[in-house]
Structure formats: C-alpha cells, structure tokens
C-alpha cells in the first residue's frame, strides 16, 4: 500500500515536470520559474527513492510489490496553479498515510524506515505550502492521521490497472467554485450522495490537526469555520463527531470521504515573495517628485559650500508646507524654491523685529534680516520675515546664489514665510540671485521708522537700498504713508 502511494506521487511529479515550461510557472505568478521547478524535481527524486526502498524491503520479506498501476493526472494538470494546489493535497495525504499506517507496523526496522519517510514527506508539505503563495508554511502543530481506506478515497480517482487489496472509502469532492474560506457554505459530490440517504440525515465532519474530534455540522449547513491549514472532510450518516485517531475512529457511518481542502487564512511573507502573483497584500512604494530648484538645493548641500571650505546644509521644502506660520520664534528650516515658485528661500538668521511699509506696491517687511557670516551658506535664525504682496523687484543683491539663478515672475498673491527667511531679491533680468550667505557688504539697514533716503511727500520710505542682511530690496516709491 505505501509503495503504491509512492508510485502515485512519483508519477504525479514526473507528469507535471514534463508538461510545464518555464513560462507556465511565471504565468502562475512565480517570481522565478527556477524556484518551483527545482523543488518539484527534488520532491520527485525523493518519491522515486522511497518507492525503490519500499519495493526492496517488500522483496526482502518474500513478498511481491504491487506493479502495473496506471496514474492519470490530466484532470489536475491543466495549469501550474491547479497542479501546485493538487501537489499540496498529494503530499498532505502522504503525511497522513504514514502517520496513520504507523499503527499497523510492529517490526522496529520497518517502523524506522516508515518514520524516516514520514518526516521527509512533511518537509515536502512545508515547501509546497510556501510555493502556494497563500498558505502557512507550518499551519498547525499536529497532522491528521488517515487509515489506508481513507487514503485511497483521495488517491483512487487517479489510479487504474492494479489491484490494491484494501477497500477504498467512497471518493468525495468539493463542488464549490473559487477559493474555499471561512464562511463558505460547502457543497459536495460523491457517488453515494444520490438520495438514498436524505440530506437532512447526513452530517459534514471536519477534522483539523490537533483537535481530539471533528467539527460536526448538518450536511446542508457545512460552513467553513475560522480555521487555518488542511482540513479533512467526511460525510456521515449521523452527527457523532469522528475521533482524530485511526484506532478509535468509527468507520461504519462514513458515507463518503475524506477529501482534503486547504483553508489559507494566514499567508506568510516568504510565500508571497516566491509567488508574487498570488500576493493578496500589495506592497507599495511611494515616489515624491521635486522641482529642479529643490534638486539643486539637495545636490548643493551634498557637495558643500562653494569657495568657503564650509559644509552647507540644506533641506528641500516639504511638499506639504505650502504655507508657513508667521509667528516670531518659530524658525522655518526649509530652503530652496518655495512651493508657488515665486521665491528662493536661502536661509535664516537672528535679527530683532522691525517693519518697513510701502503701501504703493503692497510690500511689507517684518523682522528685517540681519547680516550673516559670509563664510557659510548654512545660516541659523530665530526671527521671521513676512513678505506680503508681489511687487516687481529689479535691484541686484550683494552676493550671488550658489545654485543657478532661476527666472521668476512677480507674485501677485500674498505669501508668508516664517523662521527668519532671508530673501535677497531679483536682478535686473528678473532673476533671483539670492546670496548663499545672505550677507551684504554695502547695503544699509531699513528699520521701522528709519529711512536711508529722503521721505516722499506723503512721508513714505523712498529707499531702494537693501537691508543690512541683504534680505529685502525695496523697489518702489511710496506716495502715501
């Protein structure tokens, strides 16, 4: 009996390997066809070796091995996915056969040989669970033992041409289309489900590893519970649960079965890496697109400040920071092109709060920037500069930015910058040439109530000079205070 099972397994893998090509495995979702093909070949080799060893043992005992069996798996070799799912069932039945058959052996030598084959079949089962992409490598701490008649209920539909001197239970199959999962109402097909026994008198029995007895449900209410891994399903003529050991399990009331189904509720990452096409939980990668100026700022910070020997530190503006707080003492660490493209943020510096108002063009400067050291393009600050309104700016700043100038259009919207931002202005071509340091060696301060040139007739500030830090260039004359 055990040898016939090994012949069946060997034939199954041989037929599968000879039929499917590399492309069939990648179509089934395998990340590499080499992974499953290698494993299926290894398993097939083991099964062939098991059969040879068992036949030698049978002959040594003066018996003749059962030969001449024909195995037809065409119904489950339509595609790689169906084949791989069937392989899980075949190997699980192999584990159950040796586990249940151990009670039939009394010779210690034969028991050792069967035990060593059992452990190998269990390893096959584990790798096939992984190759499924949806299963748990080791779904339970215990397996389900089968009697020889129960094993043949699963194996006999694929066999013909040989006489196995063991009666087989009536084969049972699940007729549900699609995946069987918790909550699925199962439907069945078997030659004995022909109306001879009323459906109302039959029960669905579910055996899982480690349970002392089956879950017994009315035939018409055979709903899969919240379980994981292989389940052996029987149809019985009464509701008495089946015991989970081959010695005491009642056989007289079994109408059909078992059949084996896998309820995969706990997929694992290992299987999903191998079987990417069956991954139910997608892995996503987010990509952030930044502007050329932001990229230039990052590259500049990596390369260091030009001509100073000091290391520049710059951080691209956060994509979510379309506006910033104007409250003093809350520094803005962002540098680079601002979100609306109207200004390049070059740094921040310490300065007292002051105000310079020009109502003619709507430009207001708060907390004018103080001078910063010219030896570093990394500037620290605790004060803020607020720029509201977008007057045309044409005056040149005292220093040139370390990144290429960018042509900017005058802004007509109100924009607020916080944290001591130093804005060094535009040149005559309308280009922002913000200083890498924010330093000015020639400009004079424009503070609240202070002018560097005569006031206009209305008392406004007519200065066109930069602030001490080279921060804001005032372009327009005021006609009102």
Tab-separated table of C-alpha atoms in Angstrom:
chain	number	residue	atom	x	y	z
A	1	UNK	CA	0.000	0.000	0.000
A	2	UNK	CA	2.707	2.533	0.951
A	3	UNK	CA	4.682	1.656	-2.167
A	4	UNK	CA	1.634	2.261	-4.386
A	5	UNK	CA	1.267	5.687	-2.795
A	6	UNK	CA	4.932	6.462	-3.519
A	7	UNK	CA	4.456	5.341	-7.117
A	8	UNK	CA	1.478	7.678	-7.379
A	9	UNK	CA	3.448	10.634	-6.038
A	10	UNK	CA	6.433	9.905	-8.283
A	11	UNK	CA	4.158	9.694	-11.336
A	12	UNK	CA	2.376	12.921	-10.443
A	13	UNK	CA	5.565	14.978	-10.264
A	14	UNK	CA	7.056	13.315	-13.347
A	15	UNK	CA	3.983	14.196	-15.410
A	16	UNK	CA	3.924	17.755	-14.088
A	17	UNK	CA	7.614	18.412	-14.739
A	18	UNK	CA	7.422	17.043	-18.284
A	19	UNK	CA	4.330	19.093	-19.169
A	20	UNK	CA	5.032	22.596	-17.922
A	21	UNK	CA	7.620	25.040	-19.255
A	22	UNK	CA	9.343	27.994	-17.587
A	23	UNK	CA	6.766	30.437	-18.943
A	24	UNK	CA	3.925	28.418	-17.384
A	25	UNK	CA	5.397	28.977	-13.924
A	26	UNK	CA	5.906	32.721	-14.384
A	27	UNK	CA	2.357	32.989	-15.728
A	28	UNK	CA	1.189	31.346	-12.492
A	29	UNK	CA	2.811	34.162	-10.524
A	30	UNK	CA	6.166	32.688	-9.533
A	31	UNK	CA	8.882	35.338	-9.298
A	32	UNK	CA	11.293	32.841	-10.892
A	33	UNK	CA	10.411	29.576	-12.629
A	34	UNK	CA	13.636	28.061	-11.304
A	35	UNK	CA	12.351	28.075	-7.717
A	36	UNK	CA	9.314	25.770	-8.148
A	37	UNK	CA	10.908	23.598	-10.859
A	38	UNK	CA	13.899	22.911	-8.631
A	39	UNK	CA	11.680	21.959	-5.699
A	40	UNK	CA	9.341	19.770	-7.755
A	41	UNK	CA	12.337	17.897	-9.206
A	42	UNK	CA	13.785	17.374	-5.724
A	43	UNK	CA	10.464	16.060	-4.424
A	44	UNK	CA	10.037	13.742	-7.439
A	45	UNK	CA	13.506	12.318	-6.836
A	46	UNK	CA	12.650	11.635	-3.185
A	47	UNK	CA	9.413	9.847	-4.110
A	48	UNK	CA	11.216	7.627	-6.631
A	49	UNK	CA	13.814	6.753	-3.996
A	50	UNK	CA	11.084	5.954	-1.459
A	51	UNK	CA	9.391	3.552	-3.888
A	52	UNK	CA	12.649	1.776	-4.675
A	53	UNK	CA	13.445	1.374	-0.970
A	54	UNK	CA	9.974	0.066	-0.122
A	55	UNK	CA	9.999	-2.420	-3.012
A	56	UNK	CA	13.384	-3.723	-1.861
A	57	UNK	CA	12.014	-4.137	1.666
A	58	UNK	CA	8.908	-5.964	0.352
A	59	UNK	CA	11.057	-8.366	-1.662
A	60	UNK	CA	13.336	-8.993	1.324
A	61	UNK	CA	10.266	-10.183	3.220
A	62	UNK	CA	9.407	-12.631	0.444
A	63	UNK	CA	6.506	-10.591	-0.938
A	64	UNK	CA	5.869	-9.144	-4.379
A	65	UNK	CA	5.407	-5.401	-4.822
A	66	UNK	CA	2.225	-4.169	-6.490
A	67	UNK	CA	3.053	-3.057	-10.021
A	68	UNK	CA	1.182	-2.257	-13.218
A	69	UNK	CA	-0.704	0.736	-11.830
A	70	UNK	CA	-1.633	3.487	-14.251
A	71	UNK	CA	-1.812	7.034	-12.941
A	72	UNK	CA	-3.699	9.737	-14.784
A	73	UNK	CA	-3.475	13.305	-13.504
A	74	UNK	CA	-4.668	15.039	-16.662
A	75	UNK	CA	-7.658	16.499	-14.823
A	76	UNK	CA	-5.394	18.461	-12.462
A	77	UNK	CA	-2.610	19.372	-14.873
A	78	UNK	CA	-4.495	21.999	-16.853
A	79	UNK	CA	-2.265	24.747	-15.483
A	80	UNK	CA	0.509	25.283	-12.952
A	81	UNK	CA	-1.775	26.776	-10.303
A	82	UNK	CA	-4.051	23.717	-10.284
A	83	UNK	CA	-1.063	21.386	-10.308
A	84	UNK	CA	0.585	23.168	-7.361
A	85	UNK	CA	-2.665	23.080	-5.366
A	86	UNK	CA	-3.020	19.332	-6.083
A	87	UNK	CA	0.584	18.763	-5.004
A	88	UNK	CA	-0.271	20.143	-1.571
A	89	UNK	CA	-3.115	17.633	-1.272
A	90	UNK	CA	-0.954	14.731	-2.526
A	91	UNK	CA	1.795	15.441	-0.021
A	92	UNK	CA	-0.626	16.026	2.820
A	93	UNK	CA	-2.215	12.636	2.104
A	94	UNK	CA	1.280	11.123	2.122
A	95	UNK	CA	1.919	12.529	5.595
A	96	UNK	CA	-1.478	11.301	6.823
A	97	UNK	CA	-0.897	7.835	5.305
A	98	UNK	CA	2.400	7.224	7.079
A	99	UNK	CA	1.125	8.759	10.313
A	100	UNK	CA	-1.937	6.514	10.351
A	101	UNK	CA	-0.073	3.491	8.980
A	102	UNK	CA	2.423	3.539	11.845
A	103	UNK	CA	-0.132	1.727	13.991
A	104	UNK	CA	-0.047	-1.213	11.548
A	105	UNK	CA	3.697	-1.856	11.913
A	106	UNK	CA	5.267	-3.981	14.606
A	107	UNK	CA	8.738	-4.565	13.112
A	108	UNK	CA	11.060	-1.876	14.523
A	109	UNK	CA	13.160	-1.823	11.337
A	110	UNK	CA	10.113	-1.206	9.149
A	111	UNK	CA	8.806	1.345	11.625
A	112	UNK	CA	12.104	3.262	11.447
A	113	UNK	CA	12.020	3.229	7.651
A	114	UNK	CA	8.399	4.437	7.565
A	115	UNK	CA	9.162	7.114	10.131
A	116	UNK	CA	12.091	8.461	8.117
A	117	UNK	CA	9.886	8.658	5.011
A	118	UNK	CA	7.162	10.401	7.031
A	119	UNK	CA	9.493	13.185	8.130
A	120	UNK	CA	10.608	13.746	4.535
A	121	UNK	CA	7.000	13.880	3.316
A	122	UNK	CA	6.349	16.522	5.960
A	123	UNK	CA	9.237	18.595	4.618
A	124	UNK	CA	7.733	18.307	1.147
A	125	UNK	CA	4.440	19.504	2.562
A	126	UNK	CA	6.105	22.561	4.087
A	127	UNK	CA	7.817	23.681	0.887
A	128	UNK	CA	4.601	23.180	-1.093
A	129	UNK	CA	2.727	25.354	1.405
A	130	UNK	CA	5.331	28.056	0.776
A	131	UNK	CA	5.106	27.642	-3.011
A	132	UNK	CA	1.346	28.139	-2.831
A	133	UNK	CA	1.927	31.817	-2.036
A	134	UNK	CA	-1.193	31.882	0.155
A	135	UNK	CA	-0.541	29.188	2.712
A	136	UNK	CA	1.224	28.973	6.053
A	137	UNK	CA	4.483	27.004	5.908
A	138	UNK	CA	3.620	25.094	9.100
A	139	UNK	CA	-0.113	25.702	9.608
A	140	UNK	CA	-0.586	23.537	12.705
A	141	UNK	CA	1.376	21.791	15.415
A	142	UNK	CA	-0.214	18.412	14.564
A	143	UNK	CA	-1.197	16.476	11.437
A	144	UNK	CA	-4.241	14.313	10.671
A	145	UNK	CA	-3.794	10.509	10.535
A	146	UNK	CA	-5.638	8.506	7.840
A	147	UNK	CA	-6.408	4.823	7.572
A	148	UNK	CA	-5.382	3.086	4.302
A	149	UNK	CA	-9.044	3.112	3.167
A	150	UNK	CA	-9.234	6.847	3.790
A	151	UNK	CA	-6.009	7.420	1.848
A	152	UNK	CA	-7.396	5.524	-1.127
A	153	UNK	CA	-10.542	7.677	-1.089
A	154	UNK	CA	-8.269	10.550	-2.176
A	155	UNK	CA	-5.839	8.584	-4.353
A	156	UNK	CA	-8.097	6.103	-6.181
A	157	UNK	CA	-9.620	8.600	-8.679
A	158	UNK	CA	-6.145	8.910	-10.239
A	159	UNK	CA	-5.386	5.147	-10.268
A	160	UNK	CA	-6.310	2.232	-12.500
A	161	UNK	CA	-4.940	-1.089	-13.731
A	162	UNK	CA	-3.733	-2.539	-10.443
A	163	UNK	CA	-5.273	-4.413	-7.564
A	164	UNK	CA	-4.724	-2.931	-4.155
A	165	UNK	CA	-6.023	-5.418	-1.560
A	166	UNK	CA	-7.548	-2.679	0.599
A	167	UNK	CA	-11.116	-1.373	0.165
A	168	UNK	CA	-11.294	2.346	-0.546
A	169	UNK	CA	-13.762	4.727	1.034
A	170	UNK	CA	-16.094	6.416	-1.461
A	171	UNK	CA	-14.244	9.381	-3.027
A	172	UNK	CA	-15.641	12.796	-2.124
A	173	UNK	CA	-15.092	16.089	-3.944
A	174	UNK	CA	-15.955	19.715	-3.186
A	175	UNK	CA	-18.019	21.334	-5.938
A	176	UNK	CA	-17.642	24.974	-4.858
A	177	UNK	CA	-16.072	27.209	-7.478
A	178	UNK	CA	-13.299	29.535	-6.367
A	179	UNK	CA	-11.464	29.777	-3.083
A	180	UNK	CA	-12.778	27.972	-0.023
A	181	UNK	CA	-12.508	30.217	3.036
A	182	UNK	CA	-14.139	30.779	6.424
A	183	UNK	CA	-17.817	31.444	5.852
A	184	UNK	CA	-18.012	29.346	2.657
A	185	UNK	CA	-21.032	27.014	2.510
A	186	UNK	CA	-19.550	23.820	1.099
A	187	UNK	CA	-21.260	21.629	-1.474
A	188	UNK	CA	-20.145	18.109	-2.358
A	189	UNK	CA	-20.238	15.376	-4.959
A	190	UNK	CA	-19.950	11.625	-4.363
A	191	UNK	CA	-21.491	8.508	-5.843
A	192	UNK	CA	-23.191	7.776	-2.519
A	193	UNK	CA	-24.826	11.221	-2.348
A	194	UNK	CA	-27.649	10.008	-4.541
A	195	UNK	CA	-30.744	10.491	-2.414
A	196	UNK	CA	-30.596	7.072	-0.798
A	197	UNK	CA	-29.862	8.841	2.471
A	198	UNK	CA	-31.853	12.083	2.916
A	199	UNK	CA	-29.727	15.207	3.142
A	200	UNK	CA	-31.445	16.023	6.407
A	201	UNK	CA	-29.989	12.848	7.924
A	202	UNK	CA	-26.386	13.463	6.894
A	203	UNK	CA	-23.649	15.466	8.511
A	204	UNK	CA	-20.473	17.203	7.431
A	205	UNK	CA	-17.463	16.326	9.583
A	206	UNK	CA	-14.314	18.467	9.626
A	207	UNK	CA	-11.071	17.103	11.094
A	208	UNK	CA	-8.189	19.501	11.752
A	209	UNK	CA	-4.754	18.794	13.196
A	210	UNK	CA	-4.514	18.799	16.959
A	211	UNK	CA	-8.280	18.545	17.623
A	212	UNK	CA	-9.446	15.477	19.519
A	213	UNK	CA	-12.534	15.094	17.336
A	214	UNK	CA	-14.183	16.517	14.258
A	215	UNK	CA	-16.435	19.550	13.930
A	216	UNK	CA	-19.875	18.087	13.173
A	217	UNK	CA	-22.349	20.171	11.161
A	218	UNK	CA	-25.631	19.366	9.377
A	219	UNK	CA	-24.987	18.480	5.732
A	220	UNK	CA	-26.923	21.497	4.477
A	221	UNK	CA	-25.085	23.833	6.872
A	222	UNK	CA	-21.487	22.818	6.200
A	223	UNK	CA	-19.970	26.268	6.622
A	224	UNK	CA	-16.203	26.577	6.975
A	225	UNK	CA	-15.304	27.922	10.436
A	226	UNK	CA	-12.391	30.200	11.248
A	227	UNK	CA	-9.554	27.698	10.804
A	228	UNK	CA	-6.201	27.679	9.019
A	229	UNK	CA	-4.434	24.912	7.118
A	230	UNK	CA	-5.545	21.489	5.882
A	231	UNK	CA	-8.938	20.092	6.838
A	232	UNK	CA	-10.172	16.560	6.193
A	233	UNK	CA	-13.861	16.492	5.242
A	234	UNK	CA	-16.166	13.499	5.653
A	235	UNK	CA	-19.887	12.977	5.103
A	236	UNK	CA	-21.502	10.748	7.705
A	237	UNK	CA	-24.983	9.392	8.327
A	238	UNK	CA	-25.085	10.660	11.908
A	239	UNK	CA	-23.922	13.639	13.893
A	240	UNK	CA	-21.475	11.785	16.131
A	241	UNK	CA	-18.073	13.521	15.768
A	242	UNK	CA	-15.240	11.438	14.339
A	243	UNK	CA	-12.273	10.888	16.637
A	244	UNK	CA	-8.913	12.139	15.470
A	245	UNK	CA	-7.092	8.806	15.762
A	246	UNK	CA	-7.238	5.826	13.419
A	247	UNK	CA	-7.715	3.248	16.153
A	248	UNK	CA	-10.952	4.613	17.557
A	249	UNK	CA	-12.456	6.488	14.626
A	250	UNK	CA	-15.811	4.983	13.668
A	251	UNK	CA	-15.930	3.867	10.021
A	252	UNK	CA	-19.407	2.354	9.722
A	253	UNK	CA	-21.247	5.669	9.371
A	254	UNK	CA	-18.903	7.306	6.834
A	255	UNK	CA	-20.903	7.917	3.643
A	256	UNK	CA	-18.019	9.426	1.665
A	257	UNK	CA	-14.583	10.843	2.156
A	258	UNK	CA	-12.326	12.115	3.214
A	259	UNK	CA	-11.375	14.844	0.828
A	260	UNK	CA	-8.749	17.419	1.748
A	261	UNK	CA	-9.062	21.191	1.457
A	262	UNK	CA	-6.658	23.949	2.436
A	263	UNK	CA	-8.119	26.951	4.239
A	264	UNK	CA	-5.465	29.636	3.862
A	265	UNK	CA	-6.231	32.436	6.313
A	266	UNK	CA	-2.659	33.246	7.370
A	267	UNK	CA	-0.479	33.845	4.310
A	268	UNK	CA	3.179	34.499	5.037
A	269	UNK	CA	5.704	36.890	3.511
A	270	UNK	CA	8.045	34.077	2.433
A	271	UNK	CA	5.408	32.573	0.184
A	272	UNK	CA	4.380	35.965	-1.175
A	273	UNK	CA	7.978	36.721	-2.160
A	274	UNK	CA	8.134	33.496	-4.157
A	275	UNK	CA	4.628	33.672	-5.591
A	276	UNK	CA	4.248	37.386	-6.316
A	277	UNK	CA	1.178	36.850	-8.485
A	278	UNK	CA	-0.756	35.408	-5.546
A	279	UNK	CA	0.061	38.175	-3.131
A	280	UNK	CA	-3.174	39.382	-1.579
A	281	UNK	CA	-1.465	42.229	0.291
A	282	UNK	CA	0.229	44.533	-2.187
A	283	UNK	CA	3.492	46.164	-1.303
A	284	UNK	CA	3.540	49.786	-2.406
A	285	UNK	CA	6.331	52.283	-2.993
A	286	UNK	CA	5.624	56.000	-2.972
A	287	UNK	CA	7.562	58.439	-5.142
A	288	UNK	CA	7.943	62.168	-4.491
A	289	UNK	CA	8.597	64.437	-7.459
A	290	UNK	CA	10.582	67.576	-6.588
A	291	UNK	CA	11.334	70.682	-8.616
A	292	UNK	CA	14.698	71.366	-10.283
A	293	UNK	CA	15.456	74.022	-7.687
A	294	UNK	CA	14.752	71.600	-4.862
A	295	UNK	CA	17.035	69.073	-6.508
A	296	UNK	CA	19.740	71.723	-6.917
A	297	UNK	CA	19.447	72.600	-3.239
A	298	UNK	CA	19.873	68.969	-2.221
A	299	UNK	CA	22.839	68.485	-4.548
A	300	UNK	CA	24.363	71.707	-3.264
A	301	UNK	CA	24.039	70.581	0.335
A	302	UNK	CA	25.707	67.262	-0.501
A	303	UNK	CA	28.572	68.938	-2.310
A	304	UNK	CA	29.314	71.621	0.282
A	305	UNK	CA	29.504	75.398	0.007
A	306	UNK	CA	31.422	76.764	-2.955
A	307	UNK	CA	34.588	78.703	-2.197
A	308	UNK	CA	34.221	78.755	1.569
A	309	UNK	CA	35.528	75.408	2.741
A	310	UNK	CA	32.486	75.058	4.973
A	311	UNK	CA	29.823	72.417	4.667
A	312	UNK	CA	26.434	73.654	3.530
A	313	UNK	CA	23.310	72.142	4.977
A	314	UNK	CA	20.071	72.388	3.060
A	315	UNK	CA	16.750	70.707	3.239
A	316	UNK	CA	14.281	70.585	0.392
A	317	UNK	CA	10.970	72.196	1.332
A	318	UNK	CA	8.386	69.753	2.499
A	319	UNK	CA	5.770	69.138	-0.201
A	320	UNK	CA	3.065	69.705	2.374
A	321	UNK	CA	4.362	73.099	3.523
A	322	UNK	CA	2.523	75.338	1.062
A	323	UNK	CA	2.324	77.973	3.777
A	324	UNK	CA	4.214	78.602	6.984
A	325	UNK	CA	3.466	80.312	10.243
A	326	UNK	CA	4.443	83.976	10.543
A	327	UNK	CA	4.792	83.957	14.309
A	328	UNK	CA	8.297	85.020	15.503
A	329	UNK	CA	10.397	82.388	17.235
A	330	UNK	CA	9.153	79.544	15.052
A	331	UNK	CA	12.042	79.086	12.589
A	332	UNK	CA	11.442	77.702	9.117
A	333	UNK	CA	14.149	75.149	8.334
A	334	UNK	CA	13.176	74.759	4.668
A	335	UNK	CA	15.490	76.058	1.939
A	336	UNK	CA	15.227	76.105	-1.821
A	337	UNK	CA	12.436	77.089	-4.182
A	338	UNK	CA	9.186	77.924	-2.399
A	339	UNK	CA	6.066	75.979	-3.348
A	340	UNK	CA	4.489	78.684	-5.543
A	341	UNK	CA	7.748	79.275	-7.407
A	342	UNK	CA	7.882	82.972	-6.525
A	343	UNK	CA	10.949	82.974	-4.305
A	344	UNK	CA	14.068	81.027	-3.380
A	345	UNK	CA	14.492	80.519	0.356
A	346	UNK	CA	18.189	80.802	1.091
A	347	UNK	CA	18.469	80.539	4.852
A	348	UNK	CA	17.520	82.229	8.128
A	349	UNK	CA	19.291	84.498	10.614
A	350	UNK	CA	18.946	86.155	14.022
A	351	UNK	CA	17.526	89.664	13.956
A	352	UNK	CA	15.295	91.950	16.023
A	353	UNK	CA	11.799	92.644	14.813
A	354	UNK	CA	11.309	95.724	12.643
A	355	UNK	CA	8.916	96.905	9.987
A	356	UNK	CA	9.185	98.678	6.632
A	357	UNK	CA	5.944	99.517	4.845
A	358	UNK	CA	5.370	100.610	1.268
A	359	UNK	CA	1.663	100.815	0.507
A	360	UNK	CA	2.194	101.833	-3.084
A	361	UNK	CA	3.152	98.367	-4.160
A	362	UNK	CA	1.763	96.435	-1.207
A	363	UNK	CA	5.135	95.182	0.064
A	364	UNK	CA	5.557	94.768	3.819
A	365	UNK	CA	8.717	93.574	5.522
A	366	UNK	CA	8.617	92.390	9.149
A	367	UNK	CA	11.648	91.410	11.233
A	368	UNK	CA	14.232	92.604	8.739
A	369	UNK	CA	17.112	90.191	8.274
A	370	UNK	CA	20.420	90.885	9.957
A	371	UNK	CA	23.753	90.300	8.295
A	372	UNK	CA	25.038	86.741	8.286
A	373	UNK	CA	28.586	85.445	8.087
A	374	UNK	CA	29.759	85.253	4.507
A	375	UNK	CA	31.869	82.136	5.121
A	376	UNK	CA	28.998	79.694	5.233
A	377	UNK	CA	25.902	79.046	3.211
A	378	UNK	CA	24.230	77.461	6.225
A	379	UNK	CA	22.510	80.230	8.201
A	380	UNK	CA	20.654	79.922	11.504
A	381	UNK	CA	17.876	82.179	12.809
A	382	UNK	CA	15.093	82.609	15.264
A	383	UNK	CA	13.243	85.595	13.785
A	384	UNK	CA	10.856	85.791	10.867
A	385	UNK	CA	10.413	87.738	7.645
A	386	UNK	CA	6.959	88.289	6.229
A	387	UNK	CA	6.518	89.230	2.586
A	388	UNK	CA	3.003	90.121	1.514
A	389	UNK	CA	2.199	91.294	-1.960
A	390	UNK	CA	4.301	90.709	-5.013
A	391	UNK	CA	5.866	93.918	-6.256
A	392	UNK	CA	8.282	93.751	-9.187
A	393	UNK	CA	11.826	93.512	-7.863
A	394	UNK	CA	14.758	94.512	-10.036
A	395	UNK	CA	17.609	95.548	-7.773
A	396	UNK	CA	20.623	93.226	-7.601
A	397	UNK	CA	21.616	91.630	-4.354
A	398	UNK	CA	25.066	91.965	-2.890
A	399	UNK	CA	26.015	88.306	-3.426
A	400	UNK	CA	25.151	85.574	-5.911
A	401	UNK	CA	23.407	82.310	-5.040
A	402	UNK	CA	25.426	79.104	-5.026
A	403	UNK	CA	22.728	77.498	-7.218
A	404	UNK	CA	21.953	78.647	-10.801
A	405	UNK	CA	19.627	81.704	-10.985
A	406	UNK	CA	16.036	80.947	-11.825
A	407	UNK	CA	13.807	83.366	-13.714
A	408	UNK	CA	10.861	84.215	-11.522
A	409	UNK	CA	7.717	86.171	-12.280
A	410	UNK	CA	6.478	88.871	-9.856
A	411	UNK	CA	3.974	87.476	-7.452
A	412	UNK	CA	0.512	88.960	-7.118
A	413	UNK	CA	-0.535	86.778	-4.218
A	414	UNK	CA	0.173	87.177	-0.545
A	415	UNK	CA	2.882	84.775	0.626
A	416	UNK	CA	4.073	84.371	4.208
A	417	UNK	CA	7.440	82.990	5.239
A	418	UNK	CA	8.378	82.309	8.846
A	419	UNK	CA	11.505	81.442	10.730
A	420	UNK	CA	13.827	84.241	9.634
A	421	UNK	CA	13.911	83.670	5.877
A	422	UNK	CA	16.421	85.851	4.024
A	423	UNK	CA	15.254	86.882	0.567
A	424	UNK	CA	17.943	88.695	-1.338
A	425	UNK	CA	15.943	89.934	-4.281
A	426	UNK	CA	15.997	89.777	-8.058
A	427	UNK	CA	18.488	91.199	-10.532
A	428	UNK	CA	17.658	93.489	-13.441
A	429	UNK	CA	16.745	90.475	-15.576
A	430	UNK	CA	14.133	89.390	-13.075
A	431	UNK	CA	16.346	86.555	-11.846
A	432	UNK	CA	16.637	85.586	-8.212
A	433	UNK	CA	20.274	85.830	-7.216
A	434	UNK	CA	19.835	85.138	-3.523
A	435	UNK	CA	23.097	85.112	-1.618
A	436	UNK	CA	24.306	81.761	-0.309
A	437	UNK	CA	25.085	83.523	2.935
A	438	UNK	CA	22.580	86.309	2.975
A	439	UNK	CA	25.401	88.782	3.671
A	440	UNK	CA	25.571	92.299	2.323
A	441	UNK	CA	28.658	94.474	2.488
A	442	UNK	CA	27.221	97.632	1.015
A	443	UNK	CA	23.602	97.957	1.996
A	444	UNK	CA	22.247	99.945	4.913
A	445	UNK	CA	19.521	98.933	7.300
A	446	UNK	CA	15.943	99.865	6.696
A	447	UNK	CA	14.224	99.547	10.042
A	448	UNK	CA	10.823	100.609	11.252
A	449	UNK	CA	10.583	104.404	11.058
A	450	UNK	CA	14.065	104.722	9.553
A	451	UNK	CA	14.966	105.723	6.003
A	452	UNK	CA	18.207	105.914	4.098
A	453	UNK	CA	16.913	108.476	1.640
A	454	UNK	CA	14.523	111.406	1.887
A	455	UNK	CA	10.931	110.613	2.590
A	456	UNK	CA	8.337	111.063	-0.111
A	457	UNK	CA	5.868	113.905	0.029
A	458	UNK	CA	3.499	111.712	1.978
A	459	UNK	CA	6.225	110.680	4.418
A	460	UNK	CA	6.746	107.243	2.976
A	461	UNK	CA	10.016	105.398	2.684
A	462	UNK	CA	11.608	106.110	-0.676
A	463	UNK	CA	14.647	103.927	-0.051
A	464	UNK	CA	15.770	101.462	-2.701
A	465	UNK	CA	18.683	100.064	-0.708
A	466	UNK	CA	18.869	96.512	0.687
A	467	UNK	CA	18.604	95.813	4.383
A	468	UNK	CA	21.735	95.092	6.409
A	469	UNK	CA	21.444	91.356	5.774
A	470	UNK	CA	20.785	91.847	2.103
A	471	UNK	CA	17.403	90.458	2.916
A	472	UNK	CA	14.755	92.575	1.139
A	473	UNK	CA	15.208	95.024	-1.702
A	474	UNK	CA	12.606	97.796	-1.698
A	475	UNK	CA	11.974	98.908	-5.267
A	476	UNK	CA	9.082	101.319	-5.346
A	477	UNK	CA	8.471	104.828	-4.119
A	478	UNK	CA	5.586	105.410	-1.813
A	479	UNK	CA	3.021	108.113	-2.429
A	480	UNK	CA	1.350	107.637	0.914
A	481	UNK	CA	2.486	106.808	4.425
